[in-house]
Every structure is written in C-alpha cells, then in structure tokens.
Coordinates of C-alpha atoms and ligand atoms in Angstrom, one line a residue:
Chain A
M258 CA -36.9 -15.4 9.4
P259 CA -35.3 -15.4 5.9
A260 CA -31.8 -16.7 5.5
L261 CA -29.2 -14.1 5.0
L262 CA -26.6 -16.6 3.9
E263 CA -27.3 -19.9 2.2
V264 CA -24.5 -22.4 1.5
R265 CA -25.5 -25.2 -0.7
D266 CA -23.7 -28.5 -1.4
L267 CA -20.3 -26.8 -1.1
S268 CA -17.3 -29.1 -2.0
I269 CA -13.6 -28.3 -2.4
H270 CA -10.6 -30.5 -2.5
F271 CA -6.8 -29.9 -2.4
G272 CA -5.1 -32.6 -4.4
G273 CA -6.4 -35.8 -2.8
I274 CA -7.8 -34.1 0.3
A275 CA -11.5 -33.4 0.4
A276 CA -11.6 -30.4 2.6
L277 CA -15.3 -29.9 2.2
T278 CA -17.9 -32.4 0.9
D279 CA -21.5 -31.3 0.1
V280 CA -21.7 -28.9 3.0
S281 CA -25.1 -27.1 3.2
F282 CA -26.4 -24.7 5.8
E283 CA -28.3 -21.5 6.3
V284 CA -27.8 -18.6 8.5
A285 CA -30.7 -16.4 9.6
E286 CA -30.4 -12.7 9.5
G287 CA -29.4 -11.3 12.9
H288 CA -28.3 -14.6 14.3
I289 CA -25.0 -15.6 15.9
S290 CA -24.0 -19.0 14.6
G291 CA -21.1 -21.1 15.9
L292 CA -19.1 -23.1 13.4
I293 CA -17.2 -25.8 15.2
G294 CA -15.3 -29.0 14.6
P295 CA -12.0 -30.8 15.3
N296 CA -8.8 -29.4 13.7
G297 CA -8.7 -29.8 10.0
A298 CA -12.5 -30.2 9.8
G299 CA -12.7 -27.5 7.1
K300 CA -14.0 -24.5 9.1
T301 CA -11.5 -22.0 7.8
T302 CA -11.8 -23.5 4.3
C303 CA -15.5 -22.8 4.5
F304 CA -14.9 -19.2 5.3
N305 CA -12.4 -18.9 2.5
C306 CA -15.0 -20.3 0.1
I307 CA -17.6 -17.8 1.2
T308 CA -15.2 -14.9 0.9
R309 CA -13.9 -16.1 -2.5
L310 CA -10.3 -16.7 -1.5
Y311 CA -10.9 -20.3 -2.5
Q312 CA -12.8 -21.5 -5.6
P313 CA -15.0 -24.4 -4.6
S314 CA -15.3 -27.3 -7.0
S315 CA -19.0 -27.3 -6.7
G316 CA -21.9 -25.8 -4.8
R317 CA -23.4 -22.3 -4.3
V318 CA -23.1 -19.5 -1.8
L319 CA -26.1 -17.2 -1.8
F320 CA -25.9 -14.0 0.2
S321 CA -29.3 -12.2 0.4
G322 CA -30.2 -14.0 -2.8
D323 CA -27.0 -12.9 -4.6
D324 CA -24.7 -15.7 -5.9
L325 CA -21.3 -14.9 -4.3
L326 CA -19.4 -17.3 -6.5
Q327 CA -20.0 -14.9 -9.4
R328 CA -18.2 -12.1 -7.6
A329 CA -14.5 -11.3 -7.3
P330 CA -13.0 -11.4 -3.8
H331 CA -12.6 -7.7 -3.6
E332 CA -16.3 -7.1 -4.4
L333 CA -17.6 -8.7 -1.2
A334 CA -16.7 -5.8 1.2
A335 CA -19.1 -3.6 -0.7
K336 CA -21.8 -6.1 0.0
R337 CA -20.8 -5.6 3.7
I338 CA -19.3 -9.0 4.3
A339 CA -16.3 -8.7 6.6
R340 CA -14.1 -11.2 8.4
T341 CA -11.2 -11.8 10.7
F342 CA -8.4 -14.3 10.1
Q343 CA -7.3 -17.2 12.2
N344 CA -3.7 -16.2 11.9
V345 CA -4.2 -12.4 12.2
A346 CA -3.7 -10.7 8.9
L347 CA -3.0 -7.1 9.7
F348 CA -1.2 -4.4 7.8
D349 CA 1.9 -4.5 9.9
R350 CA 3.6 -1.3 8.9
L351 CA 0.4 0.8 9.4
T352 CA -0.9 2.2 12.6
T353 CA -4.0 0.8 14.3
L354 CA -6.0 3.7 13.0
D355 CA -4.9 3.2 9.4
N356 CA -5.6 -0.5 9.7
V357 CA -9.1 0.3 10.7
L358 CA -9.4 2.9 7.9
V359 CA -8.6 0.2 5.3
G360 CA -11.8 -1.4 6.7
Y361 CA -13.6 1.7 5.3
H362 CA -12.2 1.3 1.9
S363 CA -15.4 0.1 0.2
R364 CA -17.5 2.6 2.0
Y365 CA -16.0 5.6 0.3
A366 CA -17.6 6.5 -3.0
S367 CA -14.2 6.7 -4.7
D368 CA -10.5 7.6 -4.3
V369 CA -11.3 11.2 -5.2
A370 CA -14.0 11.3 -2.4
G371 CA -11.4 9.8 -0.1
W372 CA -8.9 12.5 -1.1
R373 CA -10.3 15.3 1.0
R374 CA -8.5 14.2 4.2
D375 CA -11.4 11.8 4.9
D376 CA -12.3 13.4 8.2
A377 CA -15.6 11.5 8.3
G378 CA -13.9 8.2 7.9
R379 CA -11.4 9.1 10.6
R380 CA -14.1 10.1 13.0
E381 CA -16.0 6.8 12.5
A382 CA -12.8 4.8 12.8
L383 CA -11.9 6.4 16.1
A384 CA -15.5 5.7 17.3
V385 CA -15.0 2.0 16.4
L386 CA -11.7 2.0 18.3
D387 CA -13.4 3.6 21.2
Y388 CA -16.2 1.0 21.1
L389 CA -13.6 -1.8 21.5
G390 CA -11.5 0.1 24.0
L391 CA -8.6 0.5 21.6
L392 CA -8.5 4.3 21.4
G393 CA -5.2 4.4 23.3
I394 CA -3.3 2.6 20.6
A395 CA -4.8 4.4 17.6
D396 CA -1.4 5.9 16.6
R397 CA 0.7 2.9 17.4
P398 CA 2.1 0.7 14.6
V399 CA 0.3 -2.7 14.9
R400 CA 3.5 -4.7 14.5
G401 CA 4.5 -4.4 18.1
L402 CA 1.2 -5.1 19.7
P403 CA 0.5 -8.2 21.8
F404 CA -1.4 -11.0 20.0
G405 CA -4.7 -10.6 21.8
T406 CA -4.7 -6.8 21.0
R407 CA -3.9 -7.6 17.4
K408 CA -7.0 -9.8 17.2
M409 CA -9.1 -6.9 18.6
V410 CA -7.6 -4.6 16.0
E411 CA -8.7 -7.1 13.3
L412 CA -12.2 -7.0 14.8
A413 CA -12.2 -3.2 14.7
R414 CA -11.2 -3.3 11.1
A415 CA -14.0 -5.7 10.3
L416 CA -16.5 -3.4 12.1
A417 CA -15.3 -0.5 10.1
A418 CA -16.7 -2.2 7.1
S419 CA -20.1 -1.9 8.7
P420 CA -20.7 -5.6 8.2
R421 CA -24.1 -7.2 7.6
L422 CA -22.3 -10.6 7.7
L423 CA -19.3 -10.9 10.0
L424 CA -17.1 -14.0 9.9
L425 CA -14.9 -14.5 13.0
D426 CA -12.2 -17.2 12.7
E427 CA -11.2 -18.2 16.2
P428 CA -11.4 -14.8 17.9
A429 CA -10.6 -16.3 21.3
S430 CA -7.4 -18.0 20.5
G431 CA -4.5 -16.6 22.4
L432 CA -6.8 -14.6 24.8
S433 CA -6.6 -15.0 28.6
A434 CA -9.6 -16.5 30.5
E435 CA -10.9 -13.1 31.4
E436 CA -10.5 -11.8 27.9
V437 CA -12.6 -14.7 26.6
V438 CA -15.4 -13.8 29.0
S439 CA -15.4 -10.2 27.9
L440 CA -15.2 -11.3 24.3
A441 CA -18.5 -13.1 24.7
G442 CA -20.1 -9.8 25.8
V443 CA -18.4 -8.0 22.9
V444 CA -19.7 -10.5 20.3
K445 CA -23.3 -10.1 21.6
R446 CA -23.0 -6.4 21.7
I447 CA -21.7 -6.3 18.1
A448 CA -24.7 -8.3 16.9
R449 CA -27.0 -5.9 18.6
D450 CA -25.3 -2.6 18.0
F451 CA -24.3 -3.2 14.4
G452 CA -27.2 -5.4 13.4
A453 CA -24.6 -7.8 12.2
T454 CA -25.2 -11.5 11.4
I455 CA -22.2 -13.4 12.9
I456 CA -20.6 -16.7 12.1
M457 CA -18.0 -17.6 14.6
V458 CA -15.4 -20.4 14.3
E459 CA -14.2 -21.3 17.7
H460 CA -12.6 -24.2 19.7
H461 CA -13.6 -22.5 23.0
M462 CA -16.8 -24.5 23.6
Q463 CA -18.1 -22.4 26.5
L464 CA -17.8 -19.3 24.4
V465 CA -19.6 -20.8 21.4
M466 CA -22.4 -22.3 23.4
S467 CA -23.0 -19.1 25.4
V468 CA -23.3 -16.7 22.5
S469 CA -24.6 -18.8 19.6
D470 CA -28.3 -19.0 18.6
H471 CA -27.3 -22.0 16.5
V472 CA -24.3 -24.3 16.0
I473 CA -23.1 -26.0 12.9
V474 CA -20.6 -28.9 13.3
L475 CA -18.1 -30.0 10.7
A476 CA -15.9 -33.1 10.9
S477 CA -13.6 -34.2 8.1
G478 CA -15.2 -31.8 5.7
R479 CA -18.8 -33.0 6.2
K480 CA -21.5 -31.4 8.2
I481 CA -22.5 -33.7 11.1
A482 CA -24.8 -31.5 13.1
D483 CA -26.8 -28.3 12.8
A484 CA -29.0 -27.3 15.7
T485 CA -29.3 -25.3 18.9
P486 CA -26.3 -25.3 21.3
A487 CA -28.1 -27.5 23.8
A488 CA -29.1 -30.1 21.1
V489 CA -25.6 -30.1 19.6
Q490 CA -24.0 -30.8 22.9
R491 CA -26.2 -33.9 23.4
D492 CA -25.7 -35.1 19.8
P493 CA -23.9 -38.5 19.8
A494 CA -22.3 -37.9 16.4
V495 CA -20.8 -34.7 17.7
I496 CA -19.5 -36.3 20.9
E497 CA -18.1 -39.1 18.8
A498 CA -16.3 -36.7 16.4
Y499 CA -14.7 -34.8 19.3
L500 CA -13.7 -38.0 21.2
G501 CA -12.4 -39.6 18.0
A502 CA -10.3 -36.6 17.3
A503 CA -9.0 -36.4 20.9
Chain B
M884 CA -1.4 15.7 17.3
R885 CA -1.6 19.4 16.7
D886 CA 2.1 19.7 17.7
E887 CA 2.9 16.9 15.2
R888 CA 1.3 18.9 12.4
V889 CA 3.0 22.1 13.3
R890 CA 6.3 20.3 13.4
R891 CA 5.7 18.6 10.1
Y892 CA 4.6 21.8 8.3
G893 CA 7.3 23.7 10.0
S894 CA 10.1 21.5 8.7
V895 CA 8.6 21.5 5.2
A896 CA 8.4 25.3 5.2
L897 CA 12.0 25.5 6.4
V898 CA 13.2 23.3 3.6
A899 CA 11.1 25.1 1.0
L900 CA 12.5 28.5 2.2
L901 CA 16.1 27.1 2.0
I902 CA 15.4 25.9 -1.6
A903 CA 13.9 29.2 -2.5
V904 CA 16.9 31.4 -1.4
L905 CA 19.7 29.0 -2.1
P906 CA 20.4 30.0 -5.7
H907 CA 21.3 33.5 -4.5
F908 CA 24.1 32.2 -2.3
I909 CA 25.7 29.7 -4.7
P910 CA 27.4 30.0 -8.1
S911 CA 25.3 29.6 -11.2
Y912 CA 26.8 26.1 -11.7
G913 CA 25.5 25.1 -8.3
A914 CA 22.0 26.0 -9.2
F915 CA 22.4 23.9 -12.4
E916 CA 23.5 20.9 -10.3
L917 CA 20.7 21.3 -7.9
T918 CA 18.2 21.3 -10.8
Y919 CA 19.4 17.7 -11.5
V920 CA 18.9 17.0 -7.8
G921 CA 15.3 18.2 -8.1
A922 CA 14.7 16.1 -11.2
Y923 CA 16.1 13.0 -9.6
A924 CA 14.1 13.6 -6.5
I925 CA 10.9 13.7 -8.6
G926 CA 12.0 10.4 -10.2
I927 CA 12.7 8.8 -6.9
L928 CA 9.4 10.1 -5.5
G929 CA 8.0 7.8 -8.2
L930 CA 9.9 4.9 -6.8
I931 CA 8.7 5.7 -3.4
V932 CA 5.1 5.4 -4.7
L933 CA 5.9 2.2 -6.6
T934 CA 8.3 0.3 -4.3
G935 CA 7.8 2.0 -1.0
A936 CA 4.0 2.2 -1.0
S937 CA 2.8 -0.5 -3.3
G938 CA 5.7 -3.0 -2.8
Q939 CA 6.5 -3.5 -6.5
I940 CA 10.1 -3.3 -7.8
S941 CA 11.3 -1.5 -10.9
L942 CA 14.9 -1.7 -11.9
G943 CA 14.0 0.0 -15.2
H944 CA 12.8 3.5 -14.3
G945 CA 15.5 4.9 -16.6
A946 CA 13.2 3.8 -19.5
F947 CA 10.5 6.2 -18.3
F948 CA 13.1 9.0 -18.0
A949 CA 13.9 8.2 -21.7
I950 CA 10.2 8.5 -22.6
G951 CA 9.9 11.8 -20.9
G952 CA 13.2 13.2 -22.3
Y953 CA 12.5 12.1 -25.8
T954 CA 8.9 13.4 -25.7
V955 CA 10.0 16.9 -24.9
A956 CA 13.0 16.7 -27.3
L957 CA 11.1 15.4 -30.3
L958 CA 8.0 17.5 -29.8
G959 CA 10.3 20.5 -29.6
Q960 CA 12.5 19.6 -32.5
K961 CA 9.9 18.3 -34.9
L962 CA 6.8 20.3 -34.1
G963 CA 8.1 23.3 -32.2
V964 CA 5.9 22.5 -29.2
P965 CA 6.9 24.7 -26.2
Y966 CA 8.0 23.1 -22.9
W967 CA 4.9 24.1 -20.9
I968 CA 2.9 21.9 -23.2
S969 CA 5.4 19.1 -23.9
L970 CA 6.2 18.6 -20.2
P971 CA 2.7 17.5 -19.2
L972 CA 2.7 15.4 -22.4
A973 CA 5.9 13.8 -21.3
A974 CA 4.2 12.9 -18.0
L975 CA 1.2 11.5 -19.9
A976 CA 3.2 9.5 -22.4
S977 CA 5.4 8.0 -19.7
G978 CA 2.4 7.4 -17.4
V979 CA 0.5 5.5 -20.1
V980 CA 3.4 3.3 -20.9
G981 CA 3.8 2.8 -17.1
L982 CA 0.1 1.6 -16.9
G983 CA 0.9 -0.9 -19.7
L984 CA 3.9 -2.2 -17.9
G985 CA 1.8 -2.3 -14.7
L986 CA -0.6 -4.7 -16.4
V987 CA 2.3 -6.9 -17.3
A988 CA 3.7 -6.6 -13.8
L989 CA 0.5 -8.1 -12.4
R990 CA 1.6 -11.5 -13.8
L991 CA 5.1 -11.2 -12.3
E992 CA 6.1 -11.6 -8.7
G993 CA 9.1 -10.2 -6.9
I994 CA 12.3 -11.4 -8.5
Y995 CA 10.6 -11.9 -11.9
L996 CA 9.4 -8.3 -12.0
A997 CA 12.9 -7.2 -11.0
L998 CA 14.3 -9.2 -13.9
A999 CA 11.7 -7.9 -16.4
T1000 CA 12.3 -4.3 -15.5
F1001 CA 16.0 -4.8 -15.5
A1002 CA 15.7 -6.1 -19.1
L1003 CA 13.7 -3.0 -20.0
A1004 CA 16.6 -0.8 -18.6
V1005 CA 19.1 -2.8 -20.6
A1006 CA 17.1 -2.6 -23.8
T1007 CA 16.3 1.1 -23.7
P1008 CA 19.5 2.6 -25.3
S1009 CA 19.6 0.1 -28.1
T1010 CA 15.9 0.6 -28.8
L1011 CA 16.4 4.3 -29.0
K1012 CA 19.4 3.8 -31.4
H1013 CA 17.4 1.4 -33.5
F1014 CA 14.6 3.8 -34.5
K1015 CA 16.9 6.2 -36.1
A1016 CA 14.4 8.0 -38.3
L1017 CA 12.4 9.1 -35.2
T1018 CA 15.1 9.4 -32.5
G1019 CA 18.2 10.4 -34.5
G1020 CA 19.9 7.2 -33.5
S1021 CA 23.1 7.4 -31.4
Q1022 CA 23.5 11.1 -32.1
G1023 CA 20.4 11.9 -30.0
V1024 CA 18.3 15.0 -30.2
V1025 CA 19.4 18.6 -29.3
L1026 CA 16.9 20.6 -27.3
S1027 CA 16.6 24.4 -27.3
P1028 CA 17.5 25.9 -23.9
L1029 CA 14.7 27.0 -21.6
A1030 CA 14.3 30.8 -22.1
V1031 CA 13.8 33.1 -19.1
P1032 CA 10.3 34.6 -19.6
G1033 CA 10.2 38.3 -20.5
P1034 CA 9.3 39.9 -17.2
L1035 CA 12.1 38.1 -15.4
H1036 CA 14.8 39.0 -18.0
G1037 CA 17.9 40.3 -16.4
L1038 CA 16.6 39.4 -12.9
I1039 CA 17.6 35.8 -13.0
T1040 CA 19.9 33.6 -15.1
P1041 CA 18.5 30.7 -17.3
E1042 CA 20.0 28.3 -14.8
Q1043 CA 18.2 29.9 -12.0
W1044 CA 14.9 29.9 -13.9
L1045 CA 15.1 26.2 -14.6
Y1046 CA 16.1 25.6 -11.0
Y1047 CA 12.9 27.4 -9.8
V1048 CA 10.7 25.7 -12.3
T1049 CA 12.1 22.3 -11.3
W1050 CA 11.8 22.8 -7.6
T1051 CA 8.3 24.3 -7.9
L1052 CA 7.3 21.2 -9.7
A1053 CA 9.0 19.1 -7.1
G1054 CA 7.2 20.9 -4.4
V1055 CA 3.8 20.4 -6.1
F1056 CA 4.6 16.7 -6.5
F1057 CA 5.8 16.2 -3.0
F1058 CA 2.6 17.9 -1.6
A1059 CA 0.3 15.9 -4.0
T1060 CA 2.1 12.7 -3.2
S1061 CA 1.9 13.2 0.6
L1062 CA -1.8 14.0 0.3
A1063 CA -2.5 11.0 -1.9
L1064 CA -0.5 8.5 0.2
H1065 CA -2.4 9.7 3.3
S1066 CA -5.8 9.1 1.6
R1067 CA -7.8 6.1 0.6
L1068 CA -5.6 5.6 -2.4
G1069 CA -2.4 5.5 -0.4
R1070 CA -3.8 3.3 2.3
A1071 CA -5.0 0.8 -0.4
L1072 CA -1.5 0.6 -1.7
H1073 CA 0.1 0.2 1.7
A1074 CA -2.5 -2.5 2.6
L1075 CA -1.7 -4.5 -0.6
R1076 CA 2.0 -4.3 0.2
D1077 CA 1.6 -5.5 3.8
N1078 CA -1.0 -8.2 3.3
E1079 CA -2.7 -8.6 -0.1
I1080 CA -5.3 -11.2 1.1
A1081 CA -6.5 -9.0 3.9
A1082 CA -6.5 -5.9 1.6
V1083 CA -8.6 -7.7 -1.0
S1084 CA -11.0 -9.0 1.7
F1085 CA -11.7 -5.3 2.6
G1086 CA -12.5 -4.3 -1.0
V1087 CA -9.1 -3.3 -2.4
N1088 CA -9.0 -4.3 -6.0
P1089 CA -5.4 -5.5 -6.4
H1090 CA -5.1 -5.2 -10.1
R1091 CA -6.5 -1.7 -10.2
Y1092 CA -4.3 -0.3 -7.5
K1093 CA -1.1 -2.0 -8.5
T1094 CA -1.5 -0.8 -12.1
I1095 CA -2.3 2.7 -10.9
A1096 CA 0.9 2.7 -8.8
F1097 CA 2.9 1.8 -11.9
G1098 CA 1.4 4.5 -14.1
W1099 CA 1.6 7.2 -11.4
S1100 CA 5.3 6.3 -10.7
A1101 CA 6.1 6.3 -14.4
A1102 CA 4.5 9.7 -14.9
Y1103 CA 6.9 11.2 -12.3
A1104 CA 9.8 9.5 -13.9
G1105 CA 8.7 11.0 -17.3
V1106 CA 8.7 14.5 -15.8
A1107 CA 12.1 13.9 -14.2
G1108 CA 13.5 12.7 -17.5
A1109 CA 12.0 15.7 -19.4
I1110 CA 13.7 18.1 -16.9
V1111 CA 17.0 16.4 -17.2
A1112 CA 16.8 16.5 -21.0
I1113 CA 15.9 20.2 -20.9
A1114 CA 18.7 21.0 -18.4
T1115 CA 21.3 19.1 -20.5
A1116 CA 19.7 20.5 -23.7
Y1117 CA 20.3 17.1 -25.2
A1118 CA 18.6 13.7 -25.2
S1119 CA 20.9 10.8 -26.1
P1120 CA 20.3 7.0 -25.9
D1121 CA 23.3 6.3 -23.6
A1122 CA 22.1 8.7 -21.0
Y1123 CA 19.2 6.3 -20.3
G1124 CA 21.1 3.1 -19.8
I1125 CA 21.2 0.6 -16.9
A1126 CA 23.5 3.0 -15.0
L1127 CA 20.7 5.6 -14.6
S1128 CA 18.1 2.9 -13.6
L1129 CA 20.4 1.5 -11.0
A1130 CA 21.4 5.0 -9.7
L1131 CA 17.7 5.8 -9.2
V1132 CA 17.1 2.5 -7.2
T1133 CA 20.3 3.1 -5.2
G1134 CA 19.2 6.7 -4.5
A1135 CA 15.8 5.5 -3.4
V1136 CA 17.1 2.8 -1.1
L1137 CA 19.8 5.0 0.5
G1138 CA 17.4 7.9 0.8
G1139 CA 14.7 5.8 2.2
L1140 CA 11.6 4.3 0.6
D1141 CA 9.1 5.0 3.4
T1142 CA 9.4 8.7 3.9
L1143 CA 9.1 11.4 1.2
W1144 CA 12.2 13.0 2.5
G1145 CA 14.0 9.9 1.2
A1146 CA 13.4 11.3 -2.3
L1147 CA 15.2 14.5 -1.5
I1148 CA 18.1 12.7 0.0
G1149 CA 18.1 10.2 -2.9
G1150 CA 18.2 13.0 -5.4
V1151 CA 21.3 14.4 -3.7
I1152 CA 22.9 11.0 -3.8
V1153 CA 22.2 10.3 -7.4
E1154 CA 23.6 13.7 -8.5
F1155 CA 26.6 13.9 -6.2
L1156 CA 27.7 10.4 -5.3
P1157 CA 29.2 9.7 -8.7
L1158 CA 31.1 13.0 -8.7
W1159 CA 32.6 12.3 -5.3
A1160 CA 33.3 8.7 -6.2
Q1161 CA 35.0 9.6 -9.4
N1162 CA 37.6 11.5 -7.5
I1163 CA 38.6 8.3 -5.9
N1164 CA 38.6 6.2 -9.1
P1165 CA 36.7 6.4 -12.4
A1166 CA 35.3 2.9 -11.8
A1167 CA 34.3 3.7 -8.3
P1168 CA 30.7 4.8 -8.7
S1169 CA 29.2 1.5 -9.7
V1170 CA 31.2 -0.3 -7.0
I1171 CA 30.1 2.1 -4.4
Y1172 CA 26.5 1.8 -5.5
G1173 CA 26.7 -2.0 -5.2
I1174 CA 28.4 -1.9 -1.8
A1175 CA 26.1 0.8 -0.5
L1176 CA 22.9 -1.0 -1.7
I1177 CA 24.0 -4.2 0.1
L1178 CA 25.0 -2.5 3.3
F1179 CA 21.8 -0.4 3.5
T1180 CA 19.4 -3.3 2.8
I1181 CA 21.1 -5.2 5.6
F1182 CA 21.9 -2.6 8.2
L1183 CA 19.6 0.4 7.4
P1184 CA 16.6 -0.9 5.5
G1185 CA 14.7 2.4 6.1
G1186 CA 17.5 4.4 4.5
I1187 CA 18.9 7.7 5.6
G1188 CA 15.4 9.3 5.7
R1189 CA 14.1 7.0 8.3
A1190 CA 17.3 7.0 10.3
L1191 CA 17.2 10.8 10.5
Q1192 CA 13.6 10.8 11.4
S1193 CA 14.1 8.4 14.3
A1194 CA 17.1 10.3 15.5
L1195 CA 15.1 13.5 15.5
N1196 CA 12.2 11.8 17.3
S1197 CA 14.4 10.5 20.0
L1198 CA 16.1 13.9 20.5
R1199 CA 12.6 15.4 20.8
L1200 CA 11.5 12.8 23.3
R1201 CA 14.6 13.5 25.4
G1202 CA 13.9 17.2 25.2
G1203 CA 10.3 16.6 26.2
N1204 CA 11.3 14.6 29.2
Q1205 CA 13.6 17.3 30.4
H1206 CA 10.7 19.7 30.1
A1207 CA 8.6 17.4 32.2
R1208 CA 11.3 17.2 34.9
S1209 CA 12.0 20.9 35.1
Ligands
ATP179 N1 -4.6 -23.9 0.7 C1 -4.7 -25.2 1.1 N2 -3.9 -26.1 0.4 C2 -4.0 -27.5 0.8 N3 -4.7 -27.9 1.7 C3 -5.5 -27.1 2.4 C4 -5.5 -25.7 2.1 N4 -6.4 -25.1 3.0 C5 -6.9 -26.1 3.8 N5 -6.3 -27.3 3.4 C6 -6.7 -28.6 4.1 O1 -8.0 -28.7 4.2 C7 -8.4 -29.3 5.4 C8 -9.3 -28.3 6.2 O2 -8.5 -27.3 6.7 P1 -9.1 -26.0 7.5 O3 -8.0 -25.0 7.7 O4 -10.3 -25.5 6.8 O5 -9.5 -26.7 8.9 P2 -10.0 -26.0 10.1 O6 -11.3 -26.6 10.4 O7 -10.1 -24.5 10.0 O8 -9.0 -26.4 11.2 P3 -8.4 -25.6 12.5 O9 -9.3 -25.7 13.6 O10 -7.1 -26.3 12.8 O11 -8.2 -24.2 12.1 C9 -7.1 -29.6 6.1 O12 -6.8 -30.9 5.9 C10 -6.1 -28.7 5.5 O13 -4.8 -29.3 5.5
MG180 MG1 -9.1 -22.9 10.8

C-alpha cells in the first residue's frame, strides 16, 4: 500500500534541546498508527511539525506526494488534514455546534458561499455530533463542558473537516476507564466510516495496542522502534526506554 | 429553536417599529439627537465587529469618523457630489484606510495595537489642521444641509428625514452584520479570537480575516462619521479628537461587545452620557467615562447588552417553569 504520509529525517531543536533528531517514518493510507514514547519524547512536537505550527530545522514531510513544509499552516485543512490537541484547544465562547462548524471552514467554497445561512454545513455538523453522541449539547457553550466531553467536541470538529489524515494527541487523557474502552471503538469506527488515516499519540498502552495497525516509538527525540503492536511490546529498546523513564 | 427565532425577530420588529414611529411623538430636536444615536450605533457596530468578534482593539476609531466626515464634506464642497454618492464613497475611503491599518495591526499584539491606535486618535486633529489647502485647517468645512426629497416636502422636517435615512442605514447594517457574524466569516473571526492556533489548524487564514475585520469596521465608522458631519452640517478637526475615540470605546464596552444590541445601547450612551454628566460638572464626562470603563470591565464585562439578555432569559425560564407546573 502506498504511504499517505512520509516523514523524512525530521529534526527540530528549541535552544539547546533537540526535540526531534532525524525522525523518519511512513504511514500507509487507511491505517491506524500509534505514536508513543515517554513524556517529552517529542510526540506533540512531531504533530506540530506536520501541521506546520513548528518549523523543523531540517527534514521533509510529504503528504500524498505534496511537500507540506512548503505550505502555510492554514492551508493544511483544505488538504483534509485535521487534528486534536493534547491540551484541548476549543473556541470557548462558541457553542458546540459552532465549534464543529469551524471544522467546516475549508470545505466551503468561499465566505460568500457560506453566507446563505449554510444549512448544508449545519446539517452535516449535526450529523457528526449525532455520530459521536453529542447532539444533546449542540447549543451549549463549550466553556462549561466537562473535560472528557470537550475532548469529544474536539474530535467532532476534526471529523467535520472530513479528514484524510487525522492526528489525535492523547484522546484518552482525562477519560474514565469505560470511556477509554468506548473510545477504542470510536477510533476504529472513524477509520472505517470516514476512510481516515489516523495517527494517535497515547500513553494508554492497552488502547494503542488494541487499535493500532502499527506503532512508532520515540524516546528523547529519536525513533527507537517502528513495527506491529506485538513486535513493539517485545522490543528490548522500547522496554528499556519506558523502564528508564519510569 | 423555532421559538427562539420568533422571539428574536419579534424583538427586532418591535424595536424597529418603535424607531419608525418615535419622531412623531417627540420634538424635532429629539429626532436630531436620535440621529446622532443612530450614527454612533453604526460606529460602535464596527467596534463590535473588530473588538467583539475578532478580538482586536482600536482606540482610534475617531480617525475613521474623520475620514468619513471629511469625504462627504470635501466631495460636496469642492465637487458638488450629492450625499447619496459621497456616503458610499465615505465608507469605501474609510474601509480602504482600515484595511491598511489592519495590515499594520497584524504585527502588533494587544497593548501595542491599543497604543498605536491611540496615537492615531491623538494625531487626527493636528493632521487635519496641517493640510490646510485641502481641509480648510482649523476652520473646518461647512456642509450643505440634507434636503427633504420633493415628494416628501411638507410631510416631514429635514431633521426627521435625516433621522429616517440614518436609522434605515443602521437597520440595514444591523441586519447585514448579524447575517455575516452568523456565517462562515463571523465564525472564522470568533475562532481566531478564542484560539488562533486551533482556528488556523482548521483553515482560517489569520492575516486575511483580521485585516477584513479592520476594513469592515472602519467602513462602518466612515459611514457614521459622514452622518455626524451631515447632521452637524460641519466637519471640524477638533470634533475628531481623542475624546470621540474614547467615547466610542466606552459606549461599546458599556453597551456590550458580544451582542449587536450593545451598539444601540452604546449609541445612546455616547450621545446622552456627556449631556447628563455635564449637568453635574463640565469636567465630569471624561471622569465618568474612565470610572465606568473600569467598573464595567471588572464587574460587567459583557456590558449592559449581555446583562439585559441574561435577565430576560432568566425571566423567560421562570415563566416557562410556571407553565410546566400549571
Ligand atoms: N515550543 C517549545 N519551546 C521549547 N521547548 C519545547 C517546545 N515544544 C516542545 N518543547 C520541548 O521539546 C521536547 C518534546 O516535547 P513534546 O511536547 O513534543 O513531548 P511529548 O512527547 O508530546 O510529551 P508528552 O507525552 O508529555 O506530551 C520537550 O523537552 C519539550 O520541553
Ligand atoms: Mg505531548
């Protein structure tokens, strides 16, 4: 299967800290990939480089053959790359529905096209909320919602962008044990129903290992493993990195 | 949801009706004062777009009033251009300058943008005085009064005619603004205001939308300034000083930046607060502005507009519950 995303020799440093050093990996279209590693390994930084929030000092990011490093950050949504944020980055003064509608921004032809009350967008946004069981809070401002619900609203907003590539940064953090179990099902369903290729950063190992086709492991900014979940779990370098960090 | 709409349109229709019949129940001078209210409301609507929706600050909107006022004044005096042509041109001129300032504003965050626009407000009167040949210096420019069109002669006074023109424009702008802020454009601005990184990640071009907000807002201020100049029949440099800019910001904050009703309330405040305050003491207006701004930002950040809205909402909820019980 051809790679949808190809990251090549990606490096970035902040002052003296090398957050990523020569990281390369590929993600096949339609796959769910886990991106794991101890705290500070560079997982979020890797997402931020792919989505152009950070400028890597060297390396390339190819999405379906297109060099993403040549694009401005706001151009990626139109390529149907969407993400969620580790710290939840919602539009706090807007309702759940309006948050999700911002996810549609790049799918309207123009502001003028979006002028006419955008009923189509609204219908689709409500369908996405329904899909994630959030219909009941469509008209609630997101500010007052519980953390776990806010994470789901972020996911809904990302789905509204009809992603080909979906980057999830710790979707399970702050969720209860049952919610994590249902999240595993949701992630798999999303891959199937939306035809999305997913990269998921997670510390919750059971979740990662149960949904991923393939797991990439970072430690101290370097890739130390890249294999199937079963193989990664047996990998001495991975065990060492996690024990060393613990 | 249907109920919600009925209520919203209902209250708008009620206010529109009130505005339509009001001139017939108040003295001519009252209509004249309410014309200013309408003009200030249009200007504050611009601040609601800029500060309320897109989160950018302008302490210098008086400068755009000046551009609007001088555009109609000079086009009329030098070229004899009628108001129905010069008024849109005032919006255009002010809007274009606003786009330019918006580009500058992209490089300035928060307090620096406030300072830069404050400087603009301070510089406006002396700039107008400096270019004497064009602007007539400190003497300003006299405008011809707005004439009542033929068919309406004898039916309404010139004050009433200007009142209706102003409030019709205000109505159109309120409607257009409401539509725009509830569309893709408005959501993009709100998203940038609440979380720029997330907005950008979903395709919102921050430069484009922040600049649009500035131009859009300035165009409204240009129209407002033009109306004020026509009503006063006079454009003079000192009318566009820092006092005007601060009055507009005060009106916007007190009225409320996150509901369009705030512009209406703000317009009333800008027109009448100085008059009331002057009765207390000639120096009172600026002191009252200052104190009110501080108190509101601390205790009522949503302004009177939001406070009224929540009061009405809770009343309605209580009423609803009683219904359920009975
Ligand atoms: N904007 C930044 N400025 C300075 N240092 C940064 C910045 N972003 C990340 N870093 C540093 O880069 C390293 C990698 O951080 P990153 O957030 O990518 O880790 P992570 O793998 O996502 O960790 P976690 O599991 O805790 O979220 C850390 O040392 C972090 O302090
Ligand atoms: Mg992280």
